[in-house]
Tab-separated table of C-alpha atoms in Angstrom:
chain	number	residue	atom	x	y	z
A	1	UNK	CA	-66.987	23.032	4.137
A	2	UNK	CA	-67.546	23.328	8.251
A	3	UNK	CA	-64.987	22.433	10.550
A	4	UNK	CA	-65.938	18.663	11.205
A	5	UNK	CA	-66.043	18.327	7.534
A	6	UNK	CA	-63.261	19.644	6.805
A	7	UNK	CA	-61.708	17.251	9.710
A	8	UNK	CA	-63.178	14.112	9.087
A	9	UNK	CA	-61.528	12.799	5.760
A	10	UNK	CA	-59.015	10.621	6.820
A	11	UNK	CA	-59.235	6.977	5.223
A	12	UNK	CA	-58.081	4.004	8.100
A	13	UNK	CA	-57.072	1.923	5.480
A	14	UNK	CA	-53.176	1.583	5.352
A	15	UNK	CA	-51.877	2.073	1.780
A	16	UNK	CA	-49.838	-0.432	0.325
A	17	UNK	CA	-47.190	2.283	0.163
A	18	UNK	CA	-47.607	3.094	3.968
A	19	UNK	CA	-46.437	-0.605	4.786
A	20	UNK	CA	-44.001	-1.047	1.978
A	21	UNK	CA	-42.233	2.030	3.957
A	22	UNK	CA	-43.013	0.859	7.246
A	23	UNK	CA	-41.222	-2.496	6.244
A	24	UNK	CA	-38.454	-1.068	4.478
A	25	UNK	CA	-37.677	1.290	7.735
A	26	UNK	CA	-38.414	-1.163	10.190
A	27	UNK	CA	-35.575	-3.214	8.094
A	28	UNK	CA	-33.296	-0.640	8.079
A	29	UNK	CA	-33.608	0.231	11.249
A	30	UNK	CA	-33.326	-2.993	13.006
A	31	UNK	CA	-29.664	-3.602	10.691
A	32	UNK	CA	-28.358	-0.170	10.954
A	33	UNK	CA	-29.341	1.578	13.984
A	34	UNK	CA	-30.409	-0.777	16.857
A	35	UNK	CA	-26.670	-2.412	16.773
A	36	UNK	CA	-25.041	0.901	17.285
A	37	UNK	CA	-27.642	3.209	19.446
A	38	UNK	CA	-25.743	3.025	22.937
A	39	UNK	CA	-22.475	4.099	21.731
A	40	UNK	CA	-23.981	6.875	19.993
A	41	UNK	CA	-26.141	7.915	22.647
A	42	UNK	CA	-23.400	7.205	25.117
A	43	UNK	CA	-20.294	9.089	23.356
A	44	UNK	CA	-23.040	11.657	21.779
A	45	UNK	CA	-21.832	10.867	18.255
A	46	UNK	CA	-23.564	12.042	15.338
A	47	UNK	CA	-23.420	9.284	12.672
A	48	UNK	CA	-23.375	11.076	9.302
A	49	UNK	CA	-22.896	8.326	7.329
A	50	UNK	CA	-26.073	6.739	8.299
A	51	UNK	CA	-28.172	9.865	7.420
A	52	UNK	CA	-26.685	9.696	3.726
A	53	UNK	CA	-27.469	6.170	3.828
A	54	UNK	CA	-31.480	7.294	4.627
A	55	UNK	CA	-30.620	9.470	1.588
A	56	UNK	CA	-30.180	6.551	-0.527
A	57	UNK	CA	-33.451	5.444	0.621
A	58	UNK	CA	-35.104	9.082	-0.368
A	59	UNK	CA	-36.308	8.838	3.399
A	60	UNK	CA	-34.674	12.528	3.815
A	61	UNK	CA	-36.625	13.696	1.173
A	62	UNK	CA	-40.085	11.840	1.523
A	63	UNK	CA	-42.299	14.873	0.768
A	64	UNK	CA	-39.940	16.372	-1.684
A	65	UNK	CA	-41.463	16.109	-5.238
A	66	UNK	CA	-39.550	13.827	-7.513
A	67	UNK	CA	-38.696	16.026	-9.723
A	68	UNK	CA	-36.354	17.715	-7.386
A	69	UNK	CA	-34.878	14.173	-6.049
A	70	UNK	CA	-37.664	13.328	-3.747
A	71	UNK	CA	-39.997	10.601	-3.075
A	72	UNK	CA	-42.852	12.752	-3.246
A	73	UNK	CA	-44.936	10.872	-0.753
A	74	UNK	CA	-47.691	12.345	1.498
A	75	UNK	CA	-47.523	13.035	5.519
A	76	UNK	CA	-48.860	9.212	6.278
A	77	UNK	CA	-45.847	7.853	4.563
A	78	UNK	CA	-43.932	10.611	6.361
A	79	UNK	CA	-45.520	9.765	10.005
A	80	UNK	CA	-44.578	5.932	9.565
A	81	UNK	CA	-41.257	6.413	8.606
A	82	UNK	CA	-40.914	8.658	11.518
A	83	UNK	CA	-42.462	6.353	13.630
A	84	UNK	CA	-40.485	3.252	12.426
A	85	UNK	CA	-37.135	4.955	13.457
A	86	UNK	CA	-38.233	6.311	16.632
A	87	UNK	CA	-39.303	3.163	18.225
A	88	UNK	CA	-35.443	2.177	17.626
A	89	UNK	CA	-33.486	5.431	18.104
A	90	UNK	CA	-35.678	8.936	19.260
A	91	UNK	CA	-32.334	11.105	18.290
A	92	UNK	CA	-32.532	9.003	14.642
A	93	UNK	CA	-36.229	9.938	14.877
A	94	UNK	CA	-35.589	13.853	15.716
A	95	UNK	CA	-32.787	14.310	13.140
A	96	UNK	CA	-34.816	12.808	10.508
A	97	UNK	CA	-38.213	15.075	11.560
A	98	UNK	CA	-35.993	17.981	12.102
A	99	UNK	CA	-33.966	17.673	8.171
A	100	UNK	CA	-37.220	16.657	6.247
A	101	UNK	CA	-39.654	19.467	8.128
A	102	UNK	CA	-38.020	22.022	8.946
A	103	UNK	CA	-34.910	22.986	6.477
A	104	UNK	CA	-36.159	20.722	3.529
A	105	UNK	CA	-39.411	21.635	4.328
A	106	UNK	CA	-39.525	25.225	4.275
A	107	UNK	CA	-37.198	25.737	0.873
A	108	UNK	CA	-39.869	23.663	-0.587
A	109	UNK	CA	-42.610	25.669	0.610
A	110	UNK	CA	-40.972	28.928	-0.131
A	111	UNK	CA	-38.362	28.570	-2.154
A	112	UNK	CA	-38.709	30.046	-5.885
A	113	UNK	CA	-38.278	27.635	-8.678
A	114	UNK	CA	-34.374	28.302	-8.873
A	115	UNK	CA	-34.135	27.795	-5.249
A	116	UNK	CA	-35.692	24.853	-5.380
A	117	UNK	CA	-33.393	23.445	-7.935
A	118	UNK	CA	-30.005	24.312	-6.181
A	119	UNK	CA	-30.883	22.869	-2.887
A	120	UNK	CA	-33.518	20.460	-2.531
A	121	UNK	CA	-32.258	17.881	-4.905
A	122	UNK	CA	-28.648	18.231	-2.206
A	123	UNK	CA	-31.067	18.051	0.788
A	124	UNK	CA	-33.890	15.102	-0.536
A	125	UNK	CA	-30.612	12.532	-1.314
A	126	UNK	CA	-28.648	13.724	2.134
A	127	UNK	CA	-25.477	14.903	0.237
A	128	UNK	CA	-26.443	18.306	2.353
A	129	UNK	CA	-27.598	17.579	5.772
A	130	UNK	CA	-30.088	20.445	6.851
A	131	UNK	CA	-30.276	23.031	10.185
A	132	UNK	CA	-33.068	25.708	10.789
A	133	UNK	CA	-32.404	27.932	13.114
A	134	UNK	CA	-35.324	30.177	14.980
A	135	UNK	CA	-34.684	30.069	18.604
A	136	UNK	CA	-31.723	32.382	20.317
A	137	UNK	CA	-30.360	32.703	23.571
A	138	UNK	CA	-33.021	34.922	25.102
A	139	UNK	CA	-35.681	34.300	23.002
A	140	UNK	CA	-37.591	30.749	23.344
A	141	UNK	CA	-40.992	30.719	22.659
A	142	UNK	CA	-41.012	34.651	22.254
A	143	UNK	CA	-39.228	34.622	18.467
A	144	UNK	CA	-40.085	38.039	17.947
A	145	UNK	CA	-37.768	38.997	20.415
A	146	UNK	CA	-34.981	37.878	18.148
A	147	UNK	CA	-31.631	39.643	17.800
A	148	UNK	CA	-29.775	38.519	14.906
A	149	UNK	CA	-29.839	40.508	12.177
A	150	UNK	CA	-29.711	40.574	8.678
A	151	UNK	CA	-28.957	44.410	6.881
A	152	UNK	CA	-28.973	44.671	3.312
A	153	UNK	CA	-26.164	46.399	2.091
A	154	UNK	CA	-25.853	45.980	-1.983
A	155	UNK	CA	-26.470	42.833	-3.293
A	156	UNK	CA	-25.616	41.048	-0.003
A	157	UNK	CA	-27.558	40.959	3.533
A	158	UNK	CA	-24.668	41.123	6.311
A	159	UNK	CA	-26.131	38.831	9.069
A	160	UNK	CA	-25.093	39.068	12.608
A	161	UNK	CA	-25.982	37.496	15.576
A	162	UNK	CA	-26.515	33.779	17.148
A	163	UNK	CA	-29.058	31.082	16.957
A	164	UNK	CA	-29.246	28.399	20.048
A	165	UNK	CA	-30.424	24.607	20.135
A	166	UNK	CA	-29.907	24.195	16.576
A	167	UNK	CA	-30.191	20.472	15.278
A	168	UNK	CA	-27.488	20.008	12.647
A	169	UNK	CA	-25.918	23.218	13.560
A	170	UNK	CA	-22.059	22.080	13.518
A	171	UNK	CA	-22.593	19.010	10.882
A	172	UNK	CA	-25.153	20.863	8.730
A	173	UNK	CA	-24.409	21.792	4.948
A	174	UNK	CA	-27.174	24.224	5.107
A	175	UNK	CA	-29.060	26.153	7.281
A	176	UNK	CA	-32.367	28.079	7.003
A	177	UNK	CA	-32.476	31.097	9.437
A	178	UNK	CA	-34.891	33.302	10.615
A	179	UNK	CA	-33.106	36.893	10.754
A	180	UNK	CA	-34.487	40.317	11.926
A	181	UNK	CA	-35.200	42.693	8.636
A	182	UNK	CA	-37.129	45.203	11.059
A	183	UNK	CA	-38.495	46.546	14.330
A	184	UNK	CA	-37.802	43.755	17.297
A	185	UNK	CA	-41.374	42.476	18.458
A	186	UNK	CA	-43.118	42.921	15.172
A	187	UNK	CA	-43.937	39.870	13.218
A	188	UNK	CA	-43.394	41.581	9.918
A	189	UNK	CA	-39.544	42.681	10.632
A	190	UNK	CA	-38.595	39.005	10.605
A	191	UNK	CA	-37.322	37.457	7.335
A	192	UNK	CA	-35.848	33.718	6.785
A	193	UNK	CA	-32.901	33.421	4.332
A	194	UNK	CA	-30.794	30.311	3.725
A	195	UNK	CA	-26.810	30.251	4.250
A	196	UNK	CA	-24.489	27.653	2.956
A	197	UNK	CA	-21.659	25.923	5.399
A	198	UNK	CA	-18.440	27.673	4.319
A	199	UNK	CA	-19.796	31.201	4.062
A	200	UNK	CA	-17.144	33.450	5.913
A	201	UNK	CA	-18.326	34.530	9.434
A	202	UNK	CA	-20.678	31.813	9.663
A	203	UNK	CA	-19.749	28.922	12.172
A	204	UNK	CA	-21.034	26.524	14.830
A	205	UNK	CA	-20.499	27.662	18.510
A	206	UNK	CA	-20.893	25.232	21.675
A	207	UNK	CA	-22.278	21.827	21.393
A	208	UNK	CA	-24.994	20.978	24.033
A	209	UNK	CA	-24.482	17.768	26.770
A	210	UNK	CA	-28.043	16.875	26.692
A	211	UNK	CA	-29.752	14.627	28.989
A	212	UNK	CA	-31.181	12.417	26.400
A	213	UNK	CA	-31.732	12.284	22.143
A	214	UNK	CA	-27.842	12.458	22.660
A	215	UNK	CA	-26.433	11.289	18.728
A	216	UNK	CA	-28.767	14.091	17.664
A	217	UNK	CA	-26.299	16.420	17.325
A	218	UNK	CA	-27.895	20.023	18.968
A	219	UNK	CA	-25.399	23.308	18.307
A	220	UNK	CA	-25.511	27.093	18.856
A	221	UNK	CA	-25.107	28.598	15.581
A	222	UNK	CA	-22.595	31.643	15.148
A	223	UNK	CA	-22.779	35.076	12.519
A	224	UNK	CA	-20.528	37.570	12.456
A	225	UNK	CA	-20.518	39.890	9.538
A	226	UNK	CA	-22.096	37.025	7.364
A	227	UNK	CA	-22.484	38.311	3.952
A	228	UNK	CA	-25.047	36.234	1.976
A	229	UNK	CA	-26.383	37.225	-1.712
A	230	UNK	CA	-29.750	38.373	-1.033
A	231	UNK	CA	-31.182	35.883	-4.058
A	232	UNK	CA	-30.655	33.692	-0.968
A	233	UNK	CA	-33.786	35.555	0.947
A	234	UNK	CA	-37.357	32.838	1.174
A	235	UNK	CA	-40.406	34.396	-0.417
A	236	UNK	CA	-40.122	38.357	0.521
A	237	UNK	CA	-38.588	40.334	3.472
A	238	UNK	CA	-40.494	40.179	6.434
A	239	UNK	CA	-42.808	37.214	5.834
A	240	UNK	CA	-40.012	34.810	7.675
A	241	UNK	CA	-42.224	34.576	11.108
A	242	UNK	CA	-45.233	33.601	9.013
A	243	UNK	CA	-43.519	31.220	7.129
A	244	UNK	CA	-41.664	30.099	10.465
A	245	UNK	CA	-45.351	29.688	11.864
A	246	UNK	CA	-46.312	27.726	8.638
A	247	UNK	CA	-43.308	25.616	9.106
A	248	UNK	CA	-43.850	24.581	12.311
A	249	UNK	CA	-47.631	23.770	12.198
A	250	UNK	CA	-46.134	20.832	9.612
A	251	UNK	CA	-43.166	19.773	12.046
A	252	UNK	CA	-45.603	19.501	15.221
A	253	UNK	CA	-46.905	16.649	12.703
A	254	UNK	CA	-43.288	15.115	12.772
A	255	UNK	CA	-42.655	15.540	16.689
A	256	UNK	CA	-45.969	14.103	17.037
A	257	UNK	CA	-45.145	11.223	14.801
A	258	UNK	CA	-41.765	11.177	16.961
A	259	UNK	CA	-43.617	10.918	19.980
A	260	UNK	CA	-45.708	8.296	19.070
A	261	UNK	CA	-42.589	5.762	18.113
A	262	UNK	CA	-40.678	6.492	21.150
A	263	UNK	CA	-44.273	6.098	23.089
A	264	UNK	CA	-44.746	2.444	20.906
A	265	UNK	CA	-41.476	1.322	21.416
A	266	UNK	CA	-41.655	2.019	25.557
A	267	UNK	CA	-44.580	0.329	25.631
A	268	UNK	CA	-43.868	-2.711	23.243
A	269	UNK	CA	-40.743	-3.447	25.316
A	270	UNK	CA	-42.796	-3.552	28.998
A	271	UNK	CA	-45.472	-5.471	26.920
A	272	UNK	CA	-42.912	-8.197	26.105
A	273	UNK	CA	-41.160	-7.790	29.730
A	274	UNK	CA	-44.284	-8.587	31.558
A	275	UNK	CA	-45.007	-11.463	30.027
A	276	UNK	CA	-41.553	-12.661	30.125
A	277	UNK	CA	-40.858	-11.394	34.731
A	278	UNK	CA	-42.584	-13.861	36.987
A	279	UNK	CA	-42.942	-13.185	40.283
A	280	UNK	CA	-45.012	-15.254	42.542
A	281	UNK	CA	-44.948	-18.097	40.458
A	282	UNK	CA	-46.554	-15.622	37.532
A	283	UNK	CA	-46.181	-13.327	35.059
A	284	UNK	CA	-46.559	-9.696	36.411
A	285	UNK	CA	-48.858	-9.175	33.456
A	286	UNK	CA	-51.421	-11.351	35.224
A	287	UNK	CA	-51.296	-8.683	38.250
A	288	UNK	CA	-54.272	-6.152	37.995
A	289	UNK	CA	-51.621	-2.602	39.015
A	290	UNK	CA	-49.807	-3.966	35.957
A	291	UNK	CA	-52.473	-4.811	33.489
A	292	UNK	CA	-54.002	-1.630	33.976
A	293	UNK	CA	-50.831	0.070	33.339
A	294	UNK	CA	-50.714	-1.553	29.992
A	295	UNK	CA	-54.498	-0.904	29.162
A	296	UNK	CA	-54.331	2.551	29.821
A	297	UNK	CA	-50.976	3.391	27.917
A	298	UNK	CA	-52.509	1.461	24.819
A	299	UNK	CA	-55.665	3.273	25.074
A	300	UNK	CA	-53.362	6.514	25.228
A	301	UNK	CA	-51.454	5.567	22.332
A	302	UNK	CA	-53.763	4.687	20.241
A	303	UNK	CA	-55.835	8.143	20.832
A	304	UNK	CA	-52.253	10.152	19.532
A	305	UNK	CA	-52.322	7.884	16.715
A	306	UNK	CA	-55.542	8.888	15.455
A	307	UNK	CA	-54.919	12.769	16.274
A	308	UNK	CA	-51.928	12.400	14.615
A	309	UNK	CA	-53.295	10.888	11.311
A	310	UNK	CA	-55.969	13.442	11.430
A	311	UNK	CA	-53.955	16.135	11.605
A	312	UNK	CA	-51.823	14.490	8.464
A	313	UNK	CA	-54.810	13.717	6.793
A	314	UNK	CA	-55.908	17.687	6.564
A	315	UNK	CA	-51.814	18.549	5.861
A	316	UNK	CA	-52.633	16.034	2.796
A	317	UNK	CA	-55.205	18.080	1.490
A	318	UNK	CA	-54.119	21.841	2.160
A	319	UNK	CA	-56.791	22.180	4.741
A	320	UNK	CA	-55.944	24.612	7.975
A	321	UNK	CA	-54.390	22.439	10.763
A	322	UNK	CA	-53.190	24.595	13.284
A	323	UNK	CA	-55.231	23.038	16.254
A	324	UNK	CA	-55.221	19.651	15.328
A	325	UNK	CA	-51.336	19.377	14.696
A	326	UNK	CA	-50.934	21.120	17.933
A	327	UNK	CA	-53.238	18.851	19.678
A	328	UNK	CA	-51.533	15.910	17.932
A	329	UNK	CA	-48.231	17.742	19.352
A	330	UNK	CA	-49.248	18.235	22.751
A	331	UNK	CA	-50.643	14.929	23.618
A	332	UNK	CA	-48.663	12.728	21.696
A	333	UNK	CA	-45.663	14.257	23.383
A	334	UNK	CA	-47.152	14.022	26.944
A	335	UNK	CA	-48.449	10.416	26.420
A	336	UNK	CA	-44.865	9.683	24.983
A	337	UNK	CA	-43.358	10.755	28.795
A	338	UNK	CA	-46.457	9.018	30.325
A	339	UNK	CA	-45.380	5.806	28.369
A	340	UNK	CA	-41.678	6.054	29.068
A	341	UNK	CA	-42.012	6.404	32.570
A	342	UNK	CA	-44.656	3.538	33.162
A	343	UNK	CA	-42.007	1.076	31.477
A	344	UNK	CA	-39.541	1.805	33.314
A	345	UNK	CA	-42.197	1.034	36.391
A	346	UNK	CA	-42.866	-1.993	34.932
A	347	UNK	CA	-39.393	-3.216	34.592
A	348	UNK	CA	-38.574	-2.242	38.186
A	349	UNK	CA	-34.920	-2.021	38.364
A	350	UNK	CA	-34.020	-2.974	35.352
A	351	UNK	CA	-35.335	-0.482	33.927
A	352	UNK	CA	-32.921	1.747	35.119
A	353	UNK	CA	-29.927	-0.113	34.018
A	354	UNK	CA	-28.658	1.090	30.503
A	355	UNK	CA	-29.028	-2.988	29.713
A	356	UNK	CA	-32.519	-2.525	28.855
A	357	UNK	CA	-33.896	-0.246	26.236
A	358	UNK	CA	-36.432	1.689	28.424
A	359	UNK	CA	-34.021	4.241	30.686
A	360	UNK	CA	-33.078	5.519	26.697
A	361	UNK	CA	-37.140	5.757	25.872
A	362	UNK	CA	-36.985	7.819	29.266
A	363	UNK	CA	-34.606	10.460	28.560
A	364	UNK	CA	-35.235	10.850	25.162
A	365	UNK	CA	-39.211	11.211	25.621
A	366	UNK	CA	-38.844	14.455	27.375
A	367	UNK	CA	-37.436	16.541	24.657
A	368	UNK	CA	-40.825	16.177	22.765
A	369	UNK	CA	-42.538	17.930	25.204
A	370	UNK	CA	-40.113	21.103	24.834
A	371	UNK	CA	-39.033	21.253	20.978
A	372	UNK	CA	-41.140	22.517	18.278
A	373	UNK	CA	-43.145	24.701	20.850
A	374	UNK	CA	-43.618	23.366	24.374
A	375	UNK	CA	-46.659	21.849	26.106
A	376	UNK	CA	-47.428	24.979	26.890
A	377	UNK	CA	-47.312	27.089	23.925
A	378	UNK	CA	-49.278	24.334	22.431
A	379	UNK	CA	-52.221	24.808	24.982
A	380	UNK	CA	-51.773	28.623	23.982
A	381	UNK	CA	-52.269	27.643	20.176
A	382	UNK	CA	-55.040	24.884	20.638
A	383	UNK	CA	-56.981	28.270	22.770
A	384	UNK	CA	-55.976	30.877	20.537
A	385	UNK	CA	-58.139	28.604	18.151
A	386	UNK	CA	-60.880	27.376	19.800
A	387	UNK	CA	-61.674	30.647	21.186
A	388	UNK	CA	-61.461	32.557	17.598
């Protein structure tokens, strides 16, 4: 199979499970999110009760198999439901993306069978809310730089260190972390072992003021003299930055599908605005610097769309995705800002007032160009690729 074959599978037709999800979520979103996503955003709560209620739903476990309490759907089902939330509440959005790829998502792809078992069914129903933790103080986009540390000693590894910008960190139940096991800078001295809420030495540190996805609740994470069984350690010692690598080429699908609701829901919202704002005894949609506005970010959005379900599409069938979920990443992400920022143009000064739902689009858009790898490392993937 060449590369175009091997990208050109994906069928346009939406599934009837696709809109039966997009339905339900749209439903549930509309009752139990839109009422309440000011005083959230505005008093930076983190509303636990509604993630167990997305439990209920299995939409914190949609690609978890059944058999461990999933819904064992695919990454189309995954990227609506996403979506659905996003174009309501982006920090709903990220918390969802960041519990079902990235802490669910990596004990089910490297968790042995008894792993599996203990946590998934805990994580897939929301009775455990999930954290990951990669990123550090010092240490961004240059992971193998890490310093905490994980040194076996018996049965136990004692961890040590800190993680920073960790979604879930203070509220989570569990947390998957990638830990040092050998030499800093190489990218087989970095393991990834999980750690349950409770363990001694293990707590959250200071809670970020963030300019925007504000009732997603972002934490540094704390280890001092952490002792965790080492039964606890993901696949083998030092193959946690490959598996971190793995991970994230799967959540660039989700912050791509994040993207692409906050993107939808900016531009739905000036859509419906410039119909409704006359001025000159017309709508402002019938003006051409307005039209064109709209033309371009539909174009735009319908462009991530399709790199998006491409990339999903491959995910589906265990095909190599790197570049096309970064590509999905990086220009989702960027059209997401792009459509934020031209709705709050179109809205004029209303748009800036927290009466309207755009300023929110605005400052939550701009996270998706930083988390899960930045614009930037993105470009460095998509070339890494291309020129192999």
């Amino acid at each position: 199979m060449n590369d175009n074959q091997a990208e050109l599978g994906y069928n346009f037709t939406q599934s009837e499970s696709q809109t039966m999800i997009a339905q339900m979520v749209k439903d549930f979103a509309q009752k139990h999110i839109k009422p309440h996503v000011m005083e959230w955003d505005e008093a930076q709560i983190f509303p636990v009760e509604l993630f167990k209620k997305l439990g209920e739903l299995g939409l914190m476990g949609v690609l978890v198999p059944e058999e461990y309490g999933g819904s064992g759907f695919g990454y189309f089902e995954y990227v609506k439901v996403i979506e659905e939330i996003a174009k309501v509440c982006g920090s709903i959005g990220l918390s969802v993306a960041a519990h079902n790829s990235l802490c669910t998502g990596h004990i089910m792809t490297f968790g042995n069978e008894e792993q599996k078992r203990k946590w998934l069914p805990k994580l897939a129903t929301a009775q455990w809310i999930g954290a990951w933790g990669l990123t550090e103080a010092n240490t961004g986009s240059d992971a193998l730089g890490m310093n905490t540390t994980a040194v076996l000693e018996g049965d136990h590894y004692i961890v040590n260190g800190s993680k920073n910008w960790i979604t879930h960190g203070k509220s989570g139940d569990i947390a998957v972390i990638m830990v040092r096991t050998g030499e800093k800078g190489d990218s087989k001295g970095i393991s990834a072992i999980v750690i349950e809420k409770g363990t001694p030495g293990f707590s959250a540190g200071k809670k970020e003021n963030k300019l925007g996805m504000r009732a997603s609740e972002t934490t540094e994470l704390i280890f001092d003299h952490v002792k965790v069984p080492k039964e606890n350690l993901l696949g083998n010692v030092g193959d946690g930055f490959k598996q971190a690598m793995k991970i994230l080429d799967g959540g660039r699908i989700s912050i791509a599908a994040l993207s692409l609701g906050i993107a939808k829901g900016a531009y739905e919202a000036a859509l419906a605005y410039s119909k409704e704002r006359h001025q000159f005894g017309q709508p402002i949609s019938s003006f051409q610097a307005i039209a064109f506005k709209l033309a371009d970010l539909a174009t735009e959005i319908e462009a991530s769309e399709l790199l998006i379900y491409q990339a999903a599409d491959m995910k589906n069938r265990g095909v190599k995705m790197t570049k096309q979920s970064a590509m999905a990443k990086y220009f989702a992400s960027e059209v997401c800002v792009k459509a934020a920022t031209e709705a709050i143009q179109i809205f004029g000064g209303y748009g800036y007032t927290k009466d309207f739902p755009v300023e929110k689009f605005y400052r939550d858009s701009k996270l998706c160009t930083i988390g899960e790898g930045t614009s930037e490392i993105q470009k460095v993937v998509i070339a890494r690729e291309i020129l192999k």
